[in-house]
Amino acid sequence: MTDKELQLQKHKRIATGLFFAMALVYLLMVYTLKYIPQNWMGYVKAFAEAAMVGALADWFAVTALFKQPMGFPIPHTNLIVNSKDKIGDNLGAFVTDNFLTSENIRPYIEKVDLANMLAQWLNVSKNQQIIEKEFTTIIQSLLRDSDETKITAFLSTKAKQGIESLNFQYFAAKGILYMTEKGEHNRLIDLIIPKTQQYIEDNRANIYDKIIERQPLLALVGGKAVTNQLVMGMNSFLDEIAANPTHKLRNELTLRLEALAIEIEHSPQWKQKFQELKDQFISIETIDSYVTDFWKSTKENLTEQLINEHSTIRQYIRQNIAHIASDLKNNEAMRQKINKWIQHTIYRFALKNTKEVTALIRNTVERWDGRELSDKLELEVGKDLQFIRINGTVVGGLVGLLIFIITRLIS
């Protein structure tokens, strides 16, 4: 038996023993008054008689709360069991009407300073280590327990949707127009011209051979001179292009590129070409393979980083926890803002859910077994109720004695 059960049984025995003691005194007084009467015995008899009545009345009242006295189905007894549902309703309404009101909640909530408590707790190095460890453990658990098939399928689907939504035809056209607007094609020409001149100079003999191959007679009449004149003419033409930013060739190239951009953007043929290129190089199988490899490598790298206390990710997490703790400690405005948000949230939540609290209490009490509830309540308050029986015995005896005295005085 528990300590509460032992205490209850002890006080029950005291109250019951006091009743039997009064009964014994009463019987003794009845006997002595018959055979060896004394004046004082009537007073004792009256006290004991009234004490028994008081003890029995209070025993009945206390017992009726938790069970049927002597097992008889007397009306309005076994009150806890019979009124369990009503108790749940009344208890829920009592808590809601007397505790969960704006007048009671607001003063308490306004004293809440969770931000300061959190700031003090966070600024302890040991606690920061706990947060870091728990956070990394959670992330590792999520990575370990994640469904790789579902994740890769999701990423592949999103990648496919993203690629399908990309208009490569439009981007290519705009890229060419951007290049012409910024003069990037002229820079390309300026880079190509010196390389072309150098290539021509390095291949002067090959040029001569090609000329002689086509026109053998030139070998007899100064083919090399012709070749030199041709090379000089080509280099001179290239020098003119390099020196003149508005050269006709540059302008023609600009117009050709702009026309090409318009054609690429609006031509069905180019659209088909880009689609063929996209289907050729970015197939579904390729995307799935890339995404699967990406997820596996990312998962492995993250796991290794989270395990290693000196890794970049762990240092980043550690620094941010310390940064948040420092900000929360030194930023009074932030703490007040957090407290106001917390207070406002708690206040609205409490007032908004008062009916739910009532329903929770009512439903909880309804689910309890009536006999079990009665036994638990008796265990909690039964000890104090036994003092009612004891007090009833004493008070009843005193009242009976007082009545006896008054009766003697007026008779």
Short mmCIF file of C-alpha atoms in Angstrom, two decimals:
data_model
loop_
_atom_site.label_atom_id
_atom_site.label_comp_id
_atom_site.label_asym_id
_atom_site.label_seq_id
_atom_site.Cartn_x
_atom_site.Cartn_y
_atom_site.Cartn_z
CA MET A 1 0.00 0.00 0.00
CA THR A 2 1.09 3.56 -0.67
CA ASP A 3 1.64 6.18 2.03
CA LYS A 4 -1.65 7.86 1.13
CA GLU A 5 -3.54 4.59 1.46
CA LEU A 6 -1.92 3.91 4.82
CA GLN A 7 -2.78 7.39 6.08
CA LEU A 8 -6.39 7.03 4.91
CA GLN A 9 -6.81 3.68 6.62
CA LYS A 10 -5.24 5.05 9.79
CA HIS A 11 -7.64 8.00 10.04
CA LYS A 12 -10.61 5.81 9.18
CA ARG A 13 -9.71 3.57 12.10
CA ILE A 14 -9.38 6.58 14.40
CA ALA A 15 -12.80 7.94 13.41
CA THR A 16 -14.47 4.52 13.62
CA GLY A 17 -12.72 3.72 16.89
CA LEU A 18 -13.98 6.98 18.38
CA PHE A 19 -17.55 6.01 17.42
CA PHE A 20 -17.23 2.63 19.07
CA ALA A 21 -15.68 4.28 22.12
CA MET A 22 -18.74 6.55 22.41
CA ALA A 23 -21.01 3.51 21.96
CA LEU A 24 -19.17 1.71 24.72
CA VAL A 25 -19.43 4.75 27.02
CA TYR A 26 -23.14 5.03 26.22
CA LEU A 27 -23.80 1.35 27.06
CA LEU A 28 -21.73 1.64 30.22
CA MET A 29 -23.70 4.70 31.35
CA VAL A 30 -27.03 2.96 30.63
CA TYR A 31 -25.97 0.04 32.75
CA THR A 32 -24.58 2.07 35.67
CA LEU A 33 -27.58 4.40 35.70
CA LYS A 34 -29.82 1.37 36.16
CA TYR A 35 -27.86 -0.23 38.96
CA ILE A 36 -25.61 2.41 40.55
CA PRO A 37 -26.94 5.77 39.37
CA GLN A 38 -25.00 8.98 39.89
CA ASN A 39 -25.91 12.54 38.87
CA TRP A 40 -22.92 13.02 36.58
CA MET A 41 -23.66 9.83 34.63
CA GLY A 42 -26.61 11.44 32.85
CA TYR A 43 -24.35 14.10 31.44
CA VAL A 44 -21.88 11.52 30.17
CA LYS A 45 -24.70 9.44 28.73
CA ALA A 46 -26.12 12.46 26.90
CA PHE A 47 -22.68 13.36 25.50
CA ALA A 48 -22.00 9.78 24.32
CA GLU A 49 -25.48 9.39 22.83
CA ALA A 50 -25.26 12.63 20.81
CA ALA A 51 -21.67 11.83 19.84
CA MET A 52 -22.79 8.53 18.30
CA VAL A 53 -25.51 10.32 16.37
CA GLY A 54 -23.03 12.92 15.09
CA ALA A 55 -20.49 10.24 14.20
CA LEU A 56 -23.07 8.17 12.29
CA ALA A 57 -24.42 11.23 10.46
CA ASP A 58 -21.00 12.37 9.32
CA TRP A 59 -19.97 8.81 8.45
CA PHE A 60 -23.05 8.57 6.23
CA ALA A 61 -22.31 11.94 4.61
CA VAL A 62 -18.65 11.15 3.94
CA THR A 63 -19.34 7.63 2.72
CA ALA A 64 -22.18 8.80 0.46
CA LEU A 65 -19.67 10.86 -1.55
CA PHE A 66 -17.68 7.83 -2.66
CA LYS A 67 -19.93 4.77 -2.36
CA GLN A 68 -23.26 3.43 -1.10
CA PRO A 69 -23.29 3.24 2.72
CA MET A 70 -23.40 -0.41 3.81
CA GLY A 71 -24.01 -1.31 0.17
CA PHE A 72 -27.64 -0.15 0.22
CA PRO A 73 -28.85 1.73 -2.91
CA ILE A 74 -29.95 4.78 -1.00
CA PRO A 75 -30.88 7.76 -3.22
CA HIS A 76 -28.31 10.56 -3.55
CA THR A 77 -25.40 8.38 -2.45
CA ASN A 78 -22.32 7.22 -4.38
CA LEU A 79 -22.25 10.77 -5.68
CA ILE A 80 -18.85 10.75 -7.42
CA VAL A 81 -19.66 7.73 -9.55
CA ASN A 82 -23.23 8.78 -10.36
CA SER A 83 -22.33 12.40 -11.11
CA LYS A 84 -19.03 11.84 -12.90
CA ASP A 85 -20.12 13.43 -16.20
CA LYS A 86 -21.73 16.38 -14.43
CA ILE A 87 -18.52 16.86 -12.44
CA GLY A 88 -16.57 16.99 -15.71
CA ASP A 89 -18.92 19.63 -17.14
CA ASN A 90 -18.86 21.72 -13.98
CA LEU A 91 -15.09 21.41 -13.58
CA GLY A 92 -14.49 22.47 -17.19
CA ALA A 93 -16.85 25.42 -16.86
CA PHE A 94 -15.29 26.38 -13.53
CA VAL A 95 -11.76 26.43 -14.94
CA THR A 96 -12.84 28.36 -18.03
CA ASP A 97 -14.99 30.92 -16.22
CA ASN A 98 -12.61 31.53 -13.32
CA PHE A 99 -9.12 31.05 -14.74
CA LEU A 100 -9.13 31.40 -18.54
CA THR A 101 -10.45 34.95 -18.64
CA SER A 102 -8.74 38.00 -20.11
CA GLU A 103 -8.59 39.62 -16.64
CA ASN A 104 -6.72 36.64 -15.18
CA ILE A 105 -4.57 35.76 -18.16
CA ARG A 106 -3.31 39.20 -19.20
CA PRO A 107 -1.45 40.15 -15.95
CA TYR A 108 0.33 36.82 -15.90
CA ILE A 109 1.25 36.85 -19.58
CA GLU A 110 2.57 40.42 -19.35
CA LYS A 111 5.10 39.21 -16.77
CA VAL A 112 6.41 36.53 -19.09
CA ASP A 113 10.00 37.31 -20.14
CA LEU A 114 10.92 34.24 -22.12
CA ALA A 115 13.28 36.18 -24.37
CA ASN A 116 15.52 37.14 -21.44
CA MET A 117 15.42 33.60 -20.06
CA LEU A 118 16.31 32.25 -23.49
CA ALA A 119 19.12 34.81 -23.88
CA GLN A 120 20.67 33.84 -20.55
CA TRP A 121 20.38 30.15 -21.35
CA LEU A 122 21.80 30.53 -24.84
CA ASN A 123 24.82 32.51 -23.67
CA VAL A 124 26.11 29.54 -21.71
CA SER A 125 28.76 27.74 -23.75
CA LYS A 126 27.57 24.31 -22.61
CA ASN A 127 24.05 25.03 -23.80
CA GLN A 128 25.29 26.21 -27.19
CA GLN A 129 27.13 22.91 -27.53
CA ILE A 130 23.92 21.06 -26.67
CA ILE A 131 21.99 22.94 -29.37
CA GLU A 132 24.74 22.33 -31.92
CA LYS A 133 24.85 18.63 -31.10
CA GLU A 134 21.07 18.21 -31.15
CA PHE A 135 20.71 20.17 -34.38
CA THR A 136 23.39 18.17 -36.20
CA THR A 137 21.92 14.93 -34.84
CA ILE A 138 18.50 15.84 -36.20
CA ILE A 139 19.93 16.70 -39.62
CA GLN A 140 21.92 13.45 -39.70
CA SER A 141 18.80 11.53 -38.75
CA LEU A 142 16.80 13.21 -41.51
CA LEU A 143 19.51 12.44 -44.05
CA ARG A 144 19.84 8.85 -42.86
CA ASP A 145 16.10 8.13 -42.81
CA SER A 146 15.25 10.01 -46.00
CA ASP A 147 13.73 8.03 -48.84
CA GLU A 148 16.35 8.35 -51.56
CA THR A 149 14.00 7.12 -54.29
CA LYS A 150 11.34 9.72 -53.50
CA ILE A 151 13.85 12.54 -53.15
CA THR A 152 15.63 11.81 -56.42
CA ALA A 153 12.28 11.36 -58.18
CA PHE A 154 11.12 14.71 -56.83
CA LEU A 155 14.35 16.47 -57.83
CA SER A 156 14.30 14.83 -61.27
CA THR A 157 10.72 15.92 -61.85
CA LYS A 158 11.50 19.49 -60.85
CA ALA A 159 14.66 19.50 -62.97
CA LYS A 160 12.71 18.23 -65.99
CA GLN A 161 10.00 20.81 -65.48
CA GLY A 162 12.62 23.53 -65.12
CA ILE A 163 14.48 22.48 -68.25
CA GLU A 164 11.27 22.15 -70.25
CA SER A 165 10.24 25.63 -69.19
CA LEU A 166 13.54 27.12 -70.41
CA ASN A 167 13.29 28.76 -73.85
CA PHE A 168 16.78 28.16 -75.21
CA GLN A 169 15.75 29.69 -78.52
CA TYR A 170 14.85 32.95 -76.80
CA PHE A 171 18.02 32.97 -74.66
CA ALA A 172 20.25 32.35 -77.68
CA ALA A 173 18.62 35.18 -79.64
CA LYS A 174 18.84 37.60 -76.72
CA GLY A 175 22.43 36.56 -76.10
CA ILE A 176 23.40 37.46 -79.68
CA LEU A 177 21.59 40.82 -79.45
CA TYR A 178 23.27 41.54 -76.12
CA MET A 179 26.66 40.75 -77.68
CA THR A 180 26.05 43.16 -80.57
CA GLU A 181 24.71 45.93 -78.28
CA LYS A 182 27.79 45.69 -76.08
CA GLY A 183 30.15 45.39 -79.07
CA GLU A 184 31.45 42.04 -77.92
CA HIS A 185 31.56 40.77 -81.53
CA ASN A 186 33.98 43.62 -82.37
CA ARG A 187 36.22 42.52 -79.53
CA LEU A 188 36.12 39.05 -80.99
CA ILE A 189 37.11 40.47 -84.40
CA ASP A 190 39.98 42.39 -82.78
CA LEU A 191 41.19 39.15 -81.21
CA ILE A 192 40.88 37.16 -84.42
CA ILE A 193 42.60 39.65 -86.81
CA PRO A 194 46.16 39.39 -85.33
CA LYS A 195 45.85 35.63 -85.14
CA THR A 196 44.68 35.53 -88.77
CA GLN A 197 47.56 37.74 -89.92
CA GLN A 198 50.02 35.57 -88.07
CA TYR A 199 48.50 32.46 -89.56
CA ILE A 200 48.74 33.93 -93.09
CA GLU A 201 52.39 34.88 -92.53
CA ASP A 202 53.25 31.46 -91.15
CA ASN A 203 51.59 29.75 -94.09
CA ARG A 204 52.95 31.96 -96.90
CA ALA A 205 54.61 28.94 -98.57
CA ASN A 206 51.35 26.93 -98.45
CA ILE A 207 49.52 29.84 -100.04
CA TYR A 208 52.11 29.97 -102.84
CA ASP A 209 51.77 26.20 -103.38
CA LYS A 210 47.98 26.47 -103.62
CA ILE A 211 48.27 29.30 -106.16
CA ILE A 212 50.77 27.38 -108.31
CA GLU A 213 48.61 24.25 -108.00
CA ARG A 214 45.69 26.12 -109.53
CA GLN A 215 47.73 28.29 -111.92
CA PRO A 216 51.00 26.46 -112.84
CA LEU A 217 52.02 29.16 -115.34
CA LEU A 218 52.40 31.68 -112.53
CA ALA A 219 55.47 29.74 -111.37
CA LEU A 220 57.20 30.80 -114.55
CA VAL A 221 56.28 34.47 -114.39
CA GLY A 222 56.89 35.36 -110.71
CA GLY A 223 54.43 33.37 -108.66
CA LYS A 224 56.15 34.31 -105.43
CA ALA A 225 55.72 38.00 -106.16
CA VAL A 226 52.02 37.42 -106.74
CA THR A 227 51.82 35.53 -103.52
CA ASN A 228 53.57 38.30 -101.63
CA GLN A 229 51.23 40.88 -103.12
CA LEU A 230 48.24 38.73 -102.15
CA VAL A 231 49.49 38.30 -98.59
CA MET A 232 50.23 42.01 -98.28
CA GLY A 233 46.76 42.84 -99.59
CA MET A 234 45.10 40.49 -97.10
CA ASN A 235 47.11 41.92 -94.21
CA SER A 236 46.35 45.48 -95.31
CA PHE A 237 42.64 44.68 -95.47
CA LEU A 238 42.78 43.16 -92.04
CA ASP A 239 44.67 46.20 -90.70
CA GLU A 240 41.95 48.46 -92.04
CA ILE A 241 39.30 46.42 -90.23
CA ALA A 242 41.33 46.46 -87.01
CA ALA A 243 41.93 50.23 -87.19
CA ASN A 244 38.39 51.29 -88.14
CA PRO A 245 35.66 50.59 -85.50
CA THR A 246 33.01 51.50 -88.07
CA HIS A 247 34.43 49.47 -90.92
CA LYS A 248 31.93 48.21 -93.46
CA LEU A 249 32.73 44.61 -92.60
CA ARG A 250 32.06 45.25 -88.92
CA ASN A 251 28.74 46.91 -89.72
CA GLU A 252 27.76 44.11 -92.05
CA LEU A 253 28.64 41.55 -89.40
CA THR A 254 26.53 43.45 -86.85
CA LEU A 255 23.55 43.50 -89.22
CA ARG A 256 24.00 39.81 -90.00
CA LEU A 257 24.13 38.92 -86.30
CA GLU A 258 21.03 40.98 -85.50
CA ALA A 259 19.18 39.33 -88.38
CA LEU A 260 20.36 35.96 -87.14
CA ALA A 261 19.05 36.73 -83.63
CA ILE A 262 15.61 37.63 -85.02
CA GLU A 263 15.61 34.50 -87.16
CA ILE A 264 16.61 32.27 -84.20
CA GLU A 265 13.90 33.74 -81.97
CA HIS A 266 11.02 33.42 -84.46
CA SER A 267 12.01 30.70 -86.89
CA PRO A 268 10.26 27.28 -86.48
CA GLN A 269 13.34 25.65 -88.00
CA TRP A 270 15.58 27.01 -85.28
CA LYS A 271 13.01 26.01 -82.64
CA GLN A 272 13.16 22.46 -83.94
CA LYS A 273 16.98 22.53 -83.96
CA PHE A 274 17.13 23.65 -80.33
CA GLN A 275 14.57 21.02 -79.35
CA GLU A 276 16.63 18.33 -81.07
CA LEU A 277 19.76 19.53 -79.28
CA LYS A 278 17.92 19.55 -75.95
CA ASP A 279 16.55 16.05 -76.53
CA GLN A 280 19.97 14.82 -77.58
CA PHE A 281 22.04 16.17 -74.72
CA ILE A 282 19.45 16.51 -71.92
CA SER A 283 17.50 13.25 -71.96
CA ILE A 284 15.34 11.93 -69.12
CA GLU A 285 17.88 9.21 -68.39
CA THR A 286 20.68 11.79 -68.25
CA ILE A 287 18.73 13.99 -65.83
CA ASP A 288 17.89 11.02 -63.58
CA SER A 289 21.52 9.95 -63.56
CA TYR A 290 22.79 13.46 -62.80
CA VAL A 291 20.22 14.01 -60.04
CA THR A 292 20.91 10.63 -58.42
CA ASP A 293 24.66 11.23 -58.44
CA PHE A 294 24.13 14.77 -57.15
CA TRP A 295 21.94 13.63 -54.24
CA LYS A 296 24.25 10.78 -53.24
CA SER A 297 27.36 12.95 -53.27
CA THR A 298 25.54 15.77 -51.46
CA LYS A 299 24.20 13.39 -48.80
CA GLU A 300 27.59 11.78 -48.22
CA ASN A 301 29.34 15.15 -48.07
CA LEU A 302 26.78 16.61 -45.66
CA THR A 303 26.96 13.56 -43.40
CA GLU A 304 30.75 13.72 -43.27
CA GLN A 305 30.64 17.47 -42.60
CA LEU A 306 28.11 17.07 -39.79
CA ILE A 307 30.11 14.31 -38.10
CA ASN A 308 33.38 16.25 -38.25
CA GLU A 309 33.38 18.85 -35.44
CA HIS A 310 35.98 20.93 -37.29
CA SER A 311 34.18 20.95 -40.64
CA THR A 312 33.01 24.10 -42.38
CA ILE A 313 29.33 23.32 -41.75
CA ARG A 314 29.85 22.64 -38.04
CA GLN A 315 31.81 25.87 -37.69
CA TYR A 316 29.07 27.73 -39.55
CA ILE A 317 26.37 26.29 -37.24
CA ARG A 318 28.48 27.04 -34.16
CA GLN A 319 29.14 30.63 -35.24
CA ASN A 320 25.48 31.29 -36.00
CA ILE A 321 24.32 29.90 -32.66
CA ALA A 322 26.83 32.14 -30.87
CA HIS A 323 25.80 35.08 -33.05
CA ILE A 324 22.11 34.57 -32.25
CA ALA A 325 22.87 34.23 -28.54
CA SER A 326 24.95 37.42 -28.55
CA ASP A 327 22.32 39.37 -30.48
CA LEU A 328 19.56 38.21 -28.17
CA LYS A 329 21.59 39.17 -25.11
CA ASN A 330 22.64 42.64 -26.29
CA ASN A 331 19.63 43.67 -28.34
CA GLU A 332 16.95 44.92 -25.93
CA ALA A 333 14.63 45.87 -28.79
CA MET A 334 14.79 42.35 -30.18
CA ARG A 335 13.98 40.82 -26.78
CA GLN A 336 11.02 43.13 -26.32
CA LYS A 337 9.79 42.33 -29.79
CA ILE A 338 10.09 38.58 -29.15
CA ASN A 339 8.35 38.91 -25.78
CA LYS A 340 5.50 40.91 -27.28
CA TRP A 341 5.08 38.31 -30.00
CA ILE A 342 5.12 35.47 -27.47
CA GLN A 343 2.72 37.26 -25.14
CA HIS A 344 0.35 38.16 -27.95
CA THR A 345 0.41 34.60 -29.30
CA ILE A 346 -0.20 33.01 -25.89
CA TYR A 347 -2.96 35.50 -25.08
CA ARG A 348 -4.81 34.95 -28.35
CA PHE A 349 -4.31 31.18 -28.20
CA ALA A 350 -5.59 30.97 -24.62
CA LEU A 351 -8.71 33.04 -25.23
CA LYS A 352 -9.40 31.39 -28.58
CA ASN A 353 -9.27 27.89 -27.12
CA THR A 354 -11.19 28.26 -23.84
CA LYS A 355 -13.99 26.10 -25.21
CA GLU A 356 -11.47 23.46 -26.20
CA VAL A 357 -10.11 23.44 -22.63
CA THR A 358 -13.64 22.94 -21.31
CA ALA A 359 -14.23 20.13 -23.80
CA LEU A 360 -10.85 18.57 -22.94
CA ILE A 361 -11.64 18.49 -19.21
CA ARG A 362 -15.17 17.20 -19.83
CA ASN A 363 -14.07 14.48 -22.26
CA THR A 364 -11.17 13.45 -20.04
CA VAL A 365 -13.42 13.06 -17.00
CA GLU A 366 -15.99 11.20 -19.11
CA ARG A 367 -13.36 8.67 -20.17
CA TRP A 368 -12.41 7.96 -16.57
CA ASP A 369 -13.95 4.99 -14.83
CA GLY A 370 -16.40 6.22 -12.19
CA ARG A 371 -15.27 3.83 -9.47
CA GLU A 372 -11.60 4.53 -10.20
CA LEU A 373 -12.24 8.29 -10.06
CA SER A 374 -14.10 7.92 -6.77
CA ASP A 375 -11.28 5.86 -5.25
CA LYS A 376 -8.65 8.37 -6.41
CA LEU A 377 -10.55 11.32 -4.97
CA GLU A 378 -11.10 9.50 -1.71
CA LEU A 379 -7.41 8.75 -1.56
CA GLU A 380 -6.59 12.44 -2.05
CA VAL A 381 -9.15 14.02 0.31
CA GLY A 382 -10.36 11.05 2.38
CA LYS A 383 -7.86 11.72 5.17
CA ASP A 384 -9.24 15.22 5.72
CA LEU A 385 -12.83 13.95 5.47
CA GLN A 386 -12.15 11.53 8.34
CA PHE A 387 -11.50 14.60 10.51
CA ILE A 388 -15.08 15.62 9.69
CA ARG A 389 -16.22 12.35 11.22
CA ILE A 390 -14.03 12.95 14.27
CA ASN A 391 -15.22 16.54 14.58
CA GLY A 392 -18.80 15.40 14.11
CA THR A 393 -18.43 12.96 16.98
CA VAL A 394 -17.00 15.59 19.33
CA VAL A 395 -19.31 18.42 18.25
CA GLY A 396 -22.34 16.12 18.30
CA GLY A 397 -21.48 15.04 21.82
CA LEU A 398 -21.07 18.65 22.98
CA VAL A 399 -24.35 19.70 21.39
CA GLY A 400 -26.12 16.72 23.01
CA LEU A 401 -24.59 17.62 26.35
CA LEU A 402 -25.69 21.24 25.94
CA ILE A 403 -29.25 20.19 25.12
CA PHE A 404 -29.28 17.85 28.13
CA ILE A 405 -28.08 20.64 30.42
CA ILE A 406 -30.67 23.10 29.10
CA THR A 407 -33.40 20.48 29.48
CA ARG A 408 -32.39 19.87 33.11
CA LEU A 409 -32.37 23.56 33.84
CA ILE A 410 -35.83 24.31 32.48
CA SER A 411 -37.54 21.14 33.69
#
